[in-house]
Amino acid sequence: MGRAEAMENYRRFSTTGQSELKLNCALLGYFDLDEVTEAERAEYEKYLKFRVRPASEKIVRMDDTEKLQKLYELGGFTEQQIRVLMGIAGEEGRLSSLAWLLRLKKQNYGYQDKDFSL
């Protein structure tokens, strides 16, 4: 079943014109299927780098910090992307993702002290 499922997923990924389905197939193939060829994995990776914003939003909604870390390692997130993802995680109660993103923001960009002087 493993290789057959991987082949079917790649077929759907490479033939669909629907961006949501293509993104779902890329996420499944890159992160969850074991018997993916190196060429297929490279195609999934290329697509996920191109669609990092919707891919990261979907992973935050799944509250999967391991996948979020792997996606981050593909090309990083800008400070603005991290803020958007933190907003999604906070609004949807994805606390593991929120904590991970807060640490990432502090590590890469820090936090600015607010000046409340009059």
JSON list of N, CA, C and O in Angstrom, two decimals, residues 1-11 28-42 44:
[
{"chain": "A", "resi": 1, "resn": "MET", "atom": "N", "xyz": [0.82, -1.20, 0.00]},
{"chain": "A", "resi": 1, "resn": "MET", "atom": "CA", "xyz": [0.00, 0.00, 0.00]},
{"chain": "A", "resi": 1, "resn": "MET", "atom": "C", "xyz": [0.86, 1.26, 0.00]},
{"chain": "A", "resi": 1, "resn": "MET", "atom": "O", "xyz": [0.50, 2.26, -0.59]},
{"chain": "A", "resi": 2, "resn": "GLY", "atom": "N", "xyz": [2.00, 1.27, 0.63]},
{"chain": "A", "resi": 2, "resn": "GLY", "atom": "CA", "xyz": [2.81, 2.46, 0.80]},
{"chain": "A", "resi": 2, "resn": "GLY", "atom": "C", "xyz": [3.22, 3.13, -0.50]},
{"chain": "A", "resi": 2, "resn": "GLY", "atom": "O", "xyz": [2.98, 4.30, -0.71]},
{"chain": "A", "resi": 3, "resn": "ARG", "atom": "N", "xyz": [3.85, 2.38, -1.40]},
{"chain": "A", "resi": 3, "resn": "ARG", "atom": "CA", "xyz": [4.31, 2.98, -2.65]},
{"chain": "A", "resi": 3, "resn": "ARG", "atom": "C", "xyz": [3.14, 3.32, -3.56]},
{"chain": "A", "resi": 3, "resn": "ARG", "atom": "O", "xyz": [3.15, 4.35, -4.23]},
{"chain": "A", "resi": 4, "resn": "ALA", "atom": "N", "xyz": [2.11, 2.49, -3.57]},
{"chain": "A", "resi": 4, "resn": "ALA", "atom": "CA", "xyz": [0.94, 2.76, -4.40]},
{"chain": "A", "resi": 4, "resn": "ALA", "atom": "C", "xyz": [0.26, 4.06, -3.96]},
{"chain": "A", "resi": 4, "resn": "ALA", "atom": "O", "xyz": [-0.13, 4.88, -4.80]},
{"chain": "A", "resi": 5, "resn": "GLU", "atom": "N", "xyz": [0.16, 4.26, -2.66]},
{"chain": "A", "resi": 5, "resn": "GLU", "atom": "CA", "xyz": [-0.43, 5.49, -2.14]},
{"chain": "A", "resi": 5, "resn": "GLU", "atom": "C", "xyz": [0.43, 6.70, -2.50]},
{"chain": "A", "resi": 5, "resn": "GLU", "atom": "O", "xyz": [-0.09, 7.75, -2.89]},
{"chain": "A", "resi": 6, "resn": "ALA", "atom": "N", "xyz": [1.75, 6.55, -2.41]},
{"chain": "A", "resi": 6, "resn": "ALA", "atom": "CA", "xyz": [2.66, 7.64, -2.76]},
{"chain": "A", "resi": 6, "resn": "ALA", "atom": "C", "xyz": [2.55, 7.99, -4.25]},
{"chain": "A", "resi": 6, "resn": "ALA", "atom": "O", "xyz": [2.55, 9.17, -4.62]},
{"chain": "A", "resi": 7, "resn": "MET", "atom": "N", "xyz": [2.43, 6.97, -5.09]},
{"chain": "A", "resi": 7, "resn": "MET", "atom": "CA", "xyz": [2.30, 7.20, -6.52]},
{"chain": "A", "resi": 7, "resn": "MET", "atom": "C", "xyz": [0.98, 7.91, -6.85]},
{"chain": "A", "resi": 7, "resn": "MET", "atom": "O", "xyz": [0.95, 8.83, -7.67]},
{"chain": "A", "resi": 8, "resn": "GLU", "atom": "N", "xyz": [-0.10, 7.48, -6.21]},
{"chain": "A", "resi": 8, "resn": "GLU", "atom": "CA", "xyz": [-1.41, 8.10, -6.46]},
{"chain": "A", "resi": 8, "resn": "GLU", "atom": "C", "xyz": [-1.40, 9.56, -5.99]},
{"chain": "A", "resi": 8, "resn": "GLU", "atom": "O", "xyz": [-1.93, 10.44, -6.66]},
{"chain": "A", "resi": 9, "resn": "ASN", "atom": "N", "xyz": [-0.79, 9.81, -4.85]},
{"chain": "A", "resi": 9, "resn": "ASN", "atom": "CA", "xyz": [-0.71, 11.18, -4.34]},
{"chain": "A", "resi": 9, "resn": "ASN", "atom": "C", "xyz": [0.09, 12.05, -5.31]},
{"chain": "A", "resi": 9, "resn": "ASN", "atom": "O", "xyz": [-0.32, 13.18, -5.61]},
{"chain": "A", "resi": 10, "resn": "TYR", "atom": "N", "xyz": [1.20, 11.55, -5.81]},
{"chain": "A", "resi": 10, "resn": "TYR", "atom": "CA", "xyz": [2.02, 12.33, -6.75]},
{"chain": "A", "resi": 10, "resn": "TYR", "atom": "C", "xyz": [1.28, 12.56, -8.06]},
{"chain": "A", "resi": 10, "resn": "TYR", "atom": "O", "xyz": [1.37, 13.64, -8.65]},
{"chain": "A", "resi": 11, "resn": "ARG", "atom": "N", "xyz": [0.53, 11.57, -8.51]},
{"chain": "A", "resi": 11, "resn": "ARG", "atom": "CA", "xyz": [-0.26, 11.75, -9.73]},
{"chain": "A", "resi": 11, "resn": "ARG", "atom": "C", "xyz": [-1.27, 12.87, -9.56]},
{"chain": "A", "resi": 11, "resn": "ARG", "atom": "O", "xyz": [-1.39, 13.74, -10.41]},
{"chain": "A", "resi": 28, "resn": "LEU", "atom": "N", "xyz": [1.06, 16.22, 2.22]},
{"chain": "A", "resi": 28, "resn": "LEU", "atom": "CA", "xyz": [0.99, 14.79, 2.50]},
{"chain": "A", "resi": 28, "resn": "LEU", "atom": "C", "xyz": [2.24, 14.07, 2.00]},
{"chain": "A", "resi": 28, "resn": "LEU", "atom": "O", "xyz": [2.86, 13.30, 2.73]},
{"chain": "A", "resi": 29, "resn": "GLY", "atom": "N", "xyz": [2.61, 14.35, 0.77]},
{"chain": "A", "resi": 29, "resn": "GLY", "atom": "CA", "xyz": [3.76, 13.68, 0.18]},
{"chain": "A", "resi": 29, "resn": "GLY", "atom": "C", "xyz": [5.08, 14.04, 0.84]},
{"chain": "A", "resi": 29, "resn": "GLY", "atom": "O", "xyz": [5.94, 13.18, 1.03]},
{"chain": "A", "resi": 30, "resn": "TYR", "atom": "N", "xyz": [5.23, 15.29, 1.21]},
{"chain": "A", "resi": 30, "resn": "TYR", "atom": "CA", "xyz": [6.50, 15.74, 1.80]},
{"chain": "A", "resi": 30, "resn": "TYR", "atom": "C", "xyz": [6.65, 15.29, 3.25]},
{"chain": "A", "resi": 30, "resn": "TYR", "atom": "O", "xyz": [7.73, 14.89, 3.68]},
{"chain": "A", "resi": 31, "resn": "PHE", "atom": "N", "xyz": [5.57, 15.36, 4.02]},
{"chain": "A", "resi": 31, "resn": "PHE", "atom": "CA", "xyz": [5.68, 15.11, 5.45]},
{"chain": "A", "resi": 31, "resn": "PHE", "atom": "C", "xyz": [5.23, 13.72, 5.90]},
{"chain": "A", "resi": 31, "resn": "PHE", "atom": "O", "xyz": [5.76, 13.20, 6.88]},
{"chain": "A", "resi": 32, "resn": "ASP", "atom": "N", "xyz": [4.24, 13.12, 5.24]},
{"chain": "A", "resi": 32, "resn": "ASP", "atom": "CA", "xyz": [3.59, 11.95, 5.82]},
{"chain": "A", "resi": 32, "resn": "ASP", "atom": "C", "xyz": [3.81, 10.63, 5.09]},
{"chain": "A", "resi": 32, "resn": "ASP", "atom": "O", "xyz": [3.69, 9.58, 5.72]},
{"chain": "A", "resi": 33, "resn": "LEU", "atom": "N", "xyz": [4.10, 10.66, 3.82]},
{"chain": "A", "resi": 33, "resn": "LEU", "atom": "CA", "xyz": [4.25, 9.41, 3.09]},
{"chain": "A", "resi": 33, "resn": "LEU", "atom": "C", "xyz": [5.72, 8.96, 3.12]},
{"chain": "A", "resi": 33, "resn": "LEU", "atom": "O", "xyz": [6.62, 9.75, 2.86]},
{"chain": "A", "resi": 34, "resn": "ASP", "atom": "N", "xyz": [5.92, 7.69, 3.44]},
{"chain": "A", "resi": 34, "resn": "ASP", "atom": "CA", "xyz": [7.28, 7.17, 3.59]},
{"chain": "A", "resi": 34, "resn": "ASP", "atom": "C", "xyz": [7.93, 6.76, 2.27]},
{"chain": "A", "resi": 34, "resn": "ASP", "atom": "O", "xyz": [9.12, 6.95, 2.09]},
{"chain": "A", "resi": 35, "resn": "GLU", "atom": "N", "xyz": [7.17, 6.21, 1.37]},
{"chain": "A", "resi": 35, "resn": "GLU", "atom": "CA", "xyz": [7.76, 5.63, 0.16]},
{"chain": "A", "resi": 35, "resn": "GLU", "atom": "C", "xyz": [7.70, 6.59, -1.03]},
{"chain": "A", "resi": 35, "resn": "GLU", "atom": "O", "xyz": [7.32, 6.21, -2.14]},
{"chain": "A", "resi": 36, "resn": "VAL", "atom": "N", "xyz": [8.13, 7.81, -0.80]},
{"chain": "A", "resi": 36, "resn": "VAL", "atom": "CA", "xyz": [8.20, 8.83, -1.84]},
{"chain": "A", "resi": 36, "resn": "VAL", "atom": "C", "xyz": [9.60, 8.81, -2.43]},
{"chain": "A", "resi": 36, "resn": "VAL", "atom": "O", "xyz": [10.58, 8.72, -1.69]},
{"chain": "A", "resi": 37, "resn": "THR", "atom": "N", "xyz": [9.72, 8.89, -3.75]},
{"chain": "A", "resi": 37, "resn": "THR", "atom": "CA", "xyz": [11.04, 8.91, -4.37]},
{"chain": "A", "resi": 37, "resn": "THR", "atom": "C", "xyz": [11.70, 10.26, -4.12]},
{"chain": "A", "resi": 37, "resn": "THR", "atom": "O", "xyz": [11.04, 11.25, -3.78]},
{"chain": "A", "resi": 38, "resn": "GLU", "atom": "N", "xyz": [13.00, 10.31, -4.32]},
{"chain": "A", "resi": 38, "resn": "GLU", "atom": "CA", "xyz": [13.73, 11.57, -4.13]},
{"chain": "A", "resi": 38, "resn": "GLU", "atom": "C", "xyz": [13.25, 12.64, -5.12]},
{"chain": "A", "resi": 38, "resn": "GLU", "atom": "O", "xyz": [13.16, 13.80, -4.78]},
{"chain": "A", "resi": 39, "resn": "ALA", "atom": "N", "xyz": [12.94, 12.23, -6.34]},
{"chain": "A", "resi": 39, "resn": "ALA", "atom": "CA", "xyz": [12.44, 13.17, -7.35]},
{"chain": "A", "resi": 39, "resn": "ALA", "atom": "C", "xyz": [11.09, 13.75, -6.93]},
{"chain": "A", "resi": 39, "resn": "ALA", "atom": "O", "xyz": [10.85, 14.96, -7.06]},
{"chain": "A", "resi": 40, "resn": "GLU", "atom": "N", "xyz": [10.22, 12.89, -6.41]},
{"chain": "A", "resi": 40, "resn": "GLU", "atom": "CA", "xyz": [8.91, 13.36, -5.95]},
{"chain": "A", "resi": 40, "resn": "GLU", "atom": "C", "xyz": [9.08, 14.30, -4.76]},
{"chain": "A", "resi": 40, "resn": "GLU", "atom": "O", "xyz": [8.47, 15.37, -4.71]},
{"chain": "A", "resi": 41, "resn": "ARG", "atom": "N", "xyz": [9.94, 13.92, -3.81]},
{"chain": "A", "resi": 41, "resn": "ARG", "atom": "CA", "xyz": [10.18, 14.76, -2.64]},
{"chain": "A", "resi": 41, "resn": "ARG", "atom": "C", "xyz": [10.73, 16.13, -3.07]},
{"chain": "A", "resi": 41, "resn": "ARG", "atom": "O", "xyz": [10.34, 17.16, -2.52]},
{"chain": "A", "resi": 42, "resn": "ALA", "atom": "N", "xyz": [11.59, 16.14, -4.06]},
{"chain": "A", "resi": 42, "resn": "ALA", "atom": "CA", "xyz": [12.16, 17.40, -4.55]},
{"chain": "A", "resi": 42, "resn": "ALA", "atom": "C", "xyz": [11.06, 18.29, -5.16]},
{"chain": "A", "resi": 42, "resn": "ALA", "atom": "O", "xyz": [11.06, 19.51, -4.97]},
{"chain": "A", "resi": 44, "resn": "TYR", "atom": "N", "xyz": [7.80, 18.18, -4.36]},
{"chain": "A", "resi": 44, "resn": "TYR", "atom": "CA", "xyz": [6.99, 18.65, -3.24]},
{"chain": "A", "resi": 44, "resn": "TYR", "atom": "C", "xyz": [7.69, 19.82, -2.53]},
{"chain": "A", "resi": 44, "resn": "TYR", "atom": "O", "xyz": [7.08, 20.82, -2.20]}
]
